[in-house]
Amino acid sequence: MSVRERAGLPTARRLVVKVGSSSISGANAERIGTLVDALAAAHGRGTEVVLVSSGAIATGLPFLQLDARPSDLATQQAAAAVGQNVLIYRYQNSLRRYDIVAGQVLLTAGDLENPVHRSNAQRAMERLLGLRILPIVNENDTVATHEIRFGDNDRLAAMVAQLVEADALVLLSDIECLYTRPPQEPGAEPIRQIGFGESLAGFEFGSVGIAGVGTGGAATKVSAARLAAAAGVGVLVTSSELVAEALSGADIGTWFEPRSAAAEHAEAVTEPSLLGRMSS
Ligand code: GLU
């Protein structure tokens, strides 16, 4: 049952949590511990948790003697290949404190659009969750580069939330909530709730990652959140530092109300699937 409001997050049956590169790499690498504490608390309450984590490229940089994100795609992919296993090792090391086992899942948007790959991925995710394993998903950067270029896994997280029929998606970033315009600009007002289908005309969401190591800005969060909300998944956008509060249902962040189950059902009879529409 989809969570209709943020206060319902603590009792969610299944949650997808997405964290961006800047929150868990470089000087913030130790924040993995705080994130894991919050995920373990949700897991302990009986919620099935899927983590979508970026940060492979950012984590790989020092191993390639790079101090900034390279501009060419091939070196970004190389950094991701090196960084991904270090990242998973760090998560597993932290999860061990709670006796939780992680499972690495590398996916592409194409996998989720191909019916055979999609059903294979769905079956594997169901089994992982049934075994009380915490799947940690990233884009398979060696063969797919959409999220490297356009969004630091925000869109992938929305697609995963739809794949596993999550009750809600939590998109963690470096701001407490979304604003009507870039927060450093005068006149920026916090947005607490976005109703399903509500017009966002007049709002200006920035497209630049704030800390410079990821690629997702507010604009990619909004478009990912609307994608998930259209699939009936409620979405909370908030800061990674507030993850424990978010998963406890605190009144923080920006909540995207999901499309209602009744509306989904009515449209399913007349329209092709969301994924069908996305790939066209
Ligand atoms: N999959 C990439 C990573 O984990 C995407 C994020 C990015 O653009 O930095 O690093």
Short mmCIF file of C-alpha atoms and ligand atoms in Angstrom, two decimals:
data_model
loop_
_atom_site.label_atom_id
_atom_site.label_comp_id
_atom_site.label_asym_id
_atom_site.label_seq_id
_atom_site.Cartn_x
_atom_site.Cartn_y
_atom_site.Cartn_z
CA MET A 1 0.00 0.00 0.00
CA SER A 2 1.46 3.25 -1.10
CA VAL A 3 2.38 5.69 1.65
CA ARG A 4 0.13 8.75 1.12
CA GLU A 5 1.99 11.18 3.39
CA ARG A 6 5.44 11.49 4.94
CA ALA A 7 4.14 10.53 8.41
CA GLY A 8 3.50 7.05 6.98
CA LEU A 9 7.19 6.37 6.20
CA PRO A 10 7.95 4.53 9.50
CA THR A 11 5.27 1.94 8.77
CA ALA A 12 6.11 1.46 5.08
CA ARG A 13 6.33 -2.14 3.96
CA ARG A 14 8.98 -1.39 1.32
CA LEU A 15 11.11 1.72 0.82
CA VAL A 16 13.65 2.82 -1.76
CA VAL A 17 16.21 5.32 -0.45
CA LYS A 18 18.52 7.10 -2.89
CA VAL A 19 21.72 8.84 -1.88
CA GLY A 20 23.92 11.00 -4.12
CA SER A 21 27.67 11.02 -4.61
CA SER A 22 28.45 14.16 -2.63
CA SER A 23 26.75 12.82 0.53
CA ILE A 24 28.90 9.70 0.89
CA SER A 25 32.27 10.30 -0.77
CA GLY A 26 35.39 12.39 -0.25
CA ALA A 27 35.23 14.35 3.01
CA ASN A 28 31.72 12.93 3.60
CA ALA A 29 32.72 9.24 3.32
CA GLU A 30 32.22 8.79 7.07
CA ARG A 31 28.55 9.75 6.64
CA ILE A 32 27.95 6.24 5.30
CA GLY A 33 27.76 5.24 8.99
CA THR A 34 24.91 7.66 9.74
CA LEU A 35 23.03 6.58 6.63
CA VAL A 36 23.45 2.92 7.55
CA ASP A 37 22.23 3.63 11.12
CA ALA A 38 18.97 5.00 9.70
CA LEU A 39 18.55 2.21 7.14
CA ALA A 40 19.22 -0.41 9.82
CA ALA A 41 16.59 1.20 12.10
CA ALA A 42 14.00 0.95 9.29
CA HIS A 43 15.11 -2.62 8.54
CA GLY A 44 14.75 -3.41 12.25
CA ARG A 45 11.15 -2.08 12.19
CA GLY A 46 10.41 -4.66 9.51
CA THR A 47 10.57 -2.34 6.49
CA GLU A 48 12.17 -3.83 3.39
CA VAL A 49 14.80 -1.33 2.30
CA VAL A 50 16.45 -0.90 -1.09
CA LEU A 51 19.32 1.58 -1.28
CA VAL A 52 20.14 3.26 -4.59
CA SER A 53 23.60 4.69 -4.13
CA SER A 54 25.67 6.83 -6.46
CA GLY A 55 29.23 7.60 -5.59
CA ALA A 56 31.18 5.02 -7.58
CA ILE A 57 32.95 7.65 -9.68
CA ALA A 58 33.61 9.97 -6.74
CA THR A 59 34.88 7.08 -4.59
CA GLY A 60 37.16 5.85 -7.39
CA LEU A 61 38.88 9.20 -8.04
CA PRO A 62 41.68 8.93 -5.44
CA PHE A 63 42.53 5.41 -6.64
CA LEU A 64 43.16 6.86 -10.10
CA GLN A 65 45.22 9.70 -8.59
CA LEU A 66 42.56 12.18 -9.66
CA ASP A 67 41.48 15.04 -7.44
CA ALA A 68 38.53 16.14 -9.58
CA ARG A 69 35.90 14.41 -11.66
CA PRO A 70 37.35 13.74 -15.16
CA SER A 71 35.48 15.27 -18.08
CA ASP A 72 35.71 12.31 -20.47
CA LEU A 73 33.23 9.51 -20.21
CA ALA A 74 35.73 6.64 -20.48
CA THR A 75 37.74 7.85 -17.47
CA GLN A 76 34.49 8.40 -15.54
CA GLN A 77 33.55 4.80 -16.30
CA ALA A 78 37.00 3.61 -15.24
CA ALA A 79 36.67 5.54 -11.98
CA ALA A 80 33.23 4.00 -11.44
CA ALA A 81 34.59 0.49 -12.02
CA VAL A 82 37.29 1.09 -9.42
CA GLY A 83 35.07 2.96 -6.98
CA GLN A 84 32.02 0.68 -7.02
CA ASN A 85 33.62 -2.18 -5.12
CA VAL A 86 35.21 0.18 -2.58
CA LEU A 87 31.80 1.74 -2.05
CA ILE A 88 30.09 -1.64 -1.51
CA TYR A 89 32.90 -2.69 0.83
CA ARG A 90 32.31 0.47 2.90
CA TYR A 91 28.57 -0.18 3.07
CA GLN A 92 29.03 -3.82 4.02
CA ASN A 93 31.58 -2.91 6.65
CA SER A 94 29.10 -0.51 8.23
CA LEU A 95 26.07 -2.83 7.85
CA ARG A 96 28.01 -5.58 9.64
CA ARG A 97 27.42 -3.68 12.91
CA TYR A 98 23.75 -4.62 12.52
CA ASP A 99 24.29 -8.12 11.05
CA ILE A 100 22.77 -6.94 7.78
CA VAL A 101 24.10 -8.35 4.50
CA ALA A 102 24.24 -6.16 1.37
CA GLY A 103 23.60 -7.36 -2.19
CA GLN A 104 25.07 -5.40 -5.08
CA VAL A 105 22.69 -4.84 -8.01
CA LEU A 106 23.93 -3.01 -11.11
CA LEU A 107 21.15 -2.01 -13.50
CA THR A 108 20.54 0.06 -16.58
CA ALA A 109 17.35 1.87 -17.62
CA GLY A 110 17.41 -0.41 -20.69
CA ASP A 111 17.30 -3.46 -18.42
CA LEU A 112 14.12 -2.10 -16.89
CA GLU A 113 12.53 -1.48 -20.27
CA ASN A 114 13.35 -4.94 -21.66
CA PRO A 115 10.60 -7.28 -20.43
CA VAL A 116 12.90 -10.29 -19.94
CA HIS A 117 15.63 -8.35 -18.11
CA ARG A 118 12.98 -6.51 -16.12
CA SER A 119 11.35 -9.66 -14.88
CA ASN A 120 14.76 -11.20 -14.07
CA ALA A 121 15.69 -8.09 -12.07
CA GLN A 122 12.31 -8.10 -10.33
CA ARG A 123 12.65 -11.74 -9.34
CA ALA A 124 16.18 -11.23 -8.01
CA MET A 125 15.11 -8.17 -6.00
CA GLU A 126 12.15 -10.02 -4.51
CA ARG A 127 14.37 -12.88 -3.46
CA LEU A 128 16.99 -10.56 -1.95
CA LEU A 129 14.31 -8.74 0.05
CA GLY A 130 12.70 -12.03 1.07
CA LEU A 131 16.10 -13.11 2.43
CA ARG A 132 16.26 -9.84 4.44
CA ILE A 133 19.27 -8.73 2.38
CA LEU A 134 19.67 -5.02 1.67
CA PRO A 135 20.06 -4.52 -2.09
CA ILE A 136 22.38 -1.65 -3.02
CA VAL A 137 21.66 -0.53 -6.57
CA ASN A 138 23.76 1.61 -8.89
CA GLU A 139 23.74 2.21 -12.59
CA ASN A 140 25.91 -0.29 -14.45
CA ASP A 141 28.28 2.44 -15.56
CA THR A 142 30.45 0.27 -17.82
CA VAL A 143 27.57 -0.28 -20.23
CA ALA A 144 25.22 2.62 -19.48
CA THR A 145 25.94 6.24 -18.91
CA HIS A 146 22.59 7.99 -18.60
CA GLU A 147 22.91 8.71 -14.88
CA ILE A 148 26.57 9.74 -15.22
CA ARG A 149 25.47 12.42 -17.64
CA PHE A 150 22.04 13.46 -16.46
CA GLY A 151 21.15 12.75 -12.94
CA ASP A 152 23.28 10.94 -10.41
CA ASN A 153 20.81 8.01 -10.24
CA ASP A 154 17.67 10.04 -9.51
CA ARG A 155 15.79 8.64 -12.49
CA LEU A 156 17.16 5.14 -11.88
CA ALA A 157 15.87 5.33 -8.29
CA ALA A 158 12.38 6.23 -9.53
CA MET A 159 12.46 3.28 -11.93
CA VAL A 160 13.66 0.93 -9.19
CA ALA A 161 10.89 2.15 -6.87
CA GLN A 162 8.42 1.26 -9.59
CA LEU A 163 10.13 -2.09 -10.27
CA VAL A 164 9.90 -3.25 -6.66
CA GLU A 165 6.49 -1.58 -6.11
CA ALA A 166 7.87 0.42 -3.22
CA ASP A 167 5.47 2.21 -0.87
CA ALA A 168 7.66 5.31 -1.04
CA LEU A 169 10.92 6.72 -2.38
CA VAL A 170 13.23 8.95 -0.35
CA LEU A 171 15.59 11.05 -2.50
CA LEU A 172 18.43 12.32 -0.33
CA SER A 173 20.35 15.39 -1.38
CA ASP A 174 22.23 18.24 0.24
CA ILE A 175 19.24 20.50 0.84
CA GLU A 176 16.51 20.08 3.45
CA CYS A 177 13.75 20.67 0.89
CA LEU A 178 13.12 22.05 -2.57
CA TYR A 179 12.64 25.78 -3.10
CA THR A 180 10.61 27.78 -5.59
CA ARG A 181 13.91 29.01 -7.09
CA PRO A 182 17.61 28.25 -6.32
CA PRO A 183 17.83 28.69 -2.51
CA GLN A 184 20.73 31.17 -2.65
CA GLU A 185 18.56 33.56 -4.69
CA PRO A 186 16.32 36.17 -3.06
CA GLY A 187 12.66 35.29 -2.84
CA ALA A 188 13.27 31.50 -2.70
CA GLU A 189 10.48 29.87 -0.69
CA PRO A 190 10.51 26.31 0.66
CA ILE A 191 8.09 23.86 -0.97
CA ARG A 192 6.61 21.43 1.56
CA GLN A 193 4.17 19.50 -0.59
CA ILE A 194 3.51 18.98 -4.29
CA GLY A 195 0.12 17.54 -5.09
CA PHE A 196 -0.16 14.94 -7.81
CA GLY A 197 -0.46 16.66 -11.17
CA GLU A 198 0.01 20.12 -9.58
CA SER A 199 1.52 22.64 -11.98
CA LEU A 200 5.11 23.67 -11.24
CA ALA A 201 5.01 26.55 -13.72
CA GLY A 202 6.88 29.57 -12.38
CA PHE A 203 9.27 27.50 -10.25
CA GLU A 204 12.93 27.44 -11.26
CA PHE A 205 14.74 24.27 -10.28
CA GLY A 206 18.52 24.41 -10.75
CA SER A 207 20.18 21.62 -12.72
CA VAL A 208 23.69 21.75 -11.24
CA GLY A 209 24.94 19.39 -8.54
CA ILE A 210 25.86 21.49 -5.53
CA ALA A 211 29.10 19.81 -4.40
CA GLY A 212 30.52 19.21 -7.89
CA VAL A 213 31.09 15.43 -7.76
CA GLY A 214 27.63 14.25 -8.76
CA THR A 215 25.38 15.30 -11.61
CA GLY A 216 21.92 15.61 -10.08
CA GLY A 217 20.42 18.97 -9.23
CA ALA A 218 16.96 19.96 -8.05
CA ALA A 219 15.57 19.68 -11.60
CA THR A 220 16.51 16.00 -11.93
CA LYS A 221 15.02 15.33 -8.49
CA VAL A 222 11.74 16.93 -9.48
CA SER A 223 11.51 15.00 -12.72
CA ALA A 224 12.41 11.69 -10.99
CA ALA A 225 9.96 12.39 -8.18
CA ARG A 226 7.16 13.10 -10.63
CA LEU A 227 7.96 9.89 -12.51
CA ALA A 228 7.69 7.86 -9.29
CA ALA A 229 4.58 9.74 -8.12
CA ALA A 230 2.90 8.98 -11.46
CA ALA A 231 3.58 5.29 -10.79
CA GLY A 232 1.80 5.60 -7.43
CA VAL A 233 4.95 5.97 -5.30
CA GLY A 234 5.06 8.88 -2.81
CA VAL A 235 8.41 10.69 -2.75
CA LEU A 236 10.21 12.65 -0.06
CA VAL A 237 13.12 14.89 -1.10
CA THR A 238 15.32 15.94 1.80
CA SER A 239 18.90 16.21 3.02
CA SER A 240 21.05 13.11 3.57
CA GLU A 241 21.94 14.49 7.01
CA LEU A 242 18.26 14.20 7.97
CA VAL A 243 17.80 10.61 6.81
CA ALA A 244 16.97 9.27 10.31
CA GLU A 245 14.32 11.97 10.84
CA ALA A 246 12.94 11.39 7.33
CA LEU A 247 12.52 7.64 7.84
CA SER A 248 10.91 8.32 11.24
CA GLY A 249 8.18 10.37 9.55
CA ALA A 250 9.34 13.83 10.69
CA ASP A 251 7.69 16.84 9.09
CA ILE A 252 10.65 17.76 6.87
CA GLY A 253 11.56 17.93 3.19
CA THR A 254 9.34 18.20 0.13
CA TRP A 255 6.65 15.53 -0.24
CA PHE A 256 5.39 14.54 -3.69
CA GLU A 257 1.95 13.10 -3.31
CA PRO A 258 1.51 9.88 -5.34
CA ARG A 259 -1.19 9.32 -7.91
CA SER A 260 -4.01 7.50 -6.20
CA ALA A 261 -4.44 3.76 -6.72
CA ALA A 262 -7.92 4.38 -8.13
CA ALA A 263 -6.61 6.82 -10.75
CA GLU A 264 -3.80 4.42 -11.63
CA HIS A 265 -6.25 1.62 -12.15
CA ALA A 266 -8.55 3.74 -14.29
CA GLU A 267 -5.63 4.87 -16.52
CA ALA A 268 -4.13 1.40 -16.77
CA VAL A 269 -7.18 0.33 -18.72
CA THR A 270 -6.85 3.11 -21.28
CA GLU A 271 -3.14 3.93 -21.52
CA PRO A 272 0.12 2.07 -22.26
CA SER A 273 2.45 1.53 -19.30
CA LEU A 274 4.55 4.33 -17.84
CA LEU A 275 7.73 2.62 -18.99
CA GLY A 276 6.29 2.27 -22.47
CA ARG A 277 5.66 5.99 -22.56
CA MET A 278 9.13 6.79 -21.19
CA SER A 279 11.02 4.79 -23.78
CA SER A 280 9.14 6.30 -26.71
N1 GLU B 1 26.61 5.78 -11.33
C1 GLU B 1 27.42 6.94 -11.16
C2 GLU B 1 28.20 6.83 -9.84
O1 GLU B 1 27.88 6.02 -9.03
C3 GLU B 1 26.46 8.07 -11.28
C4 GLU B 1 26.58 9.23 -10.51
C5 GLU B 1 27.35 10.42 -11.00
O2 GLU B 1 26.96 11.03 -11.98
O3 GLU B 1 28.30 10.75 -10.32
O4 GLU B 1 29.17 7.50 -9.63
#
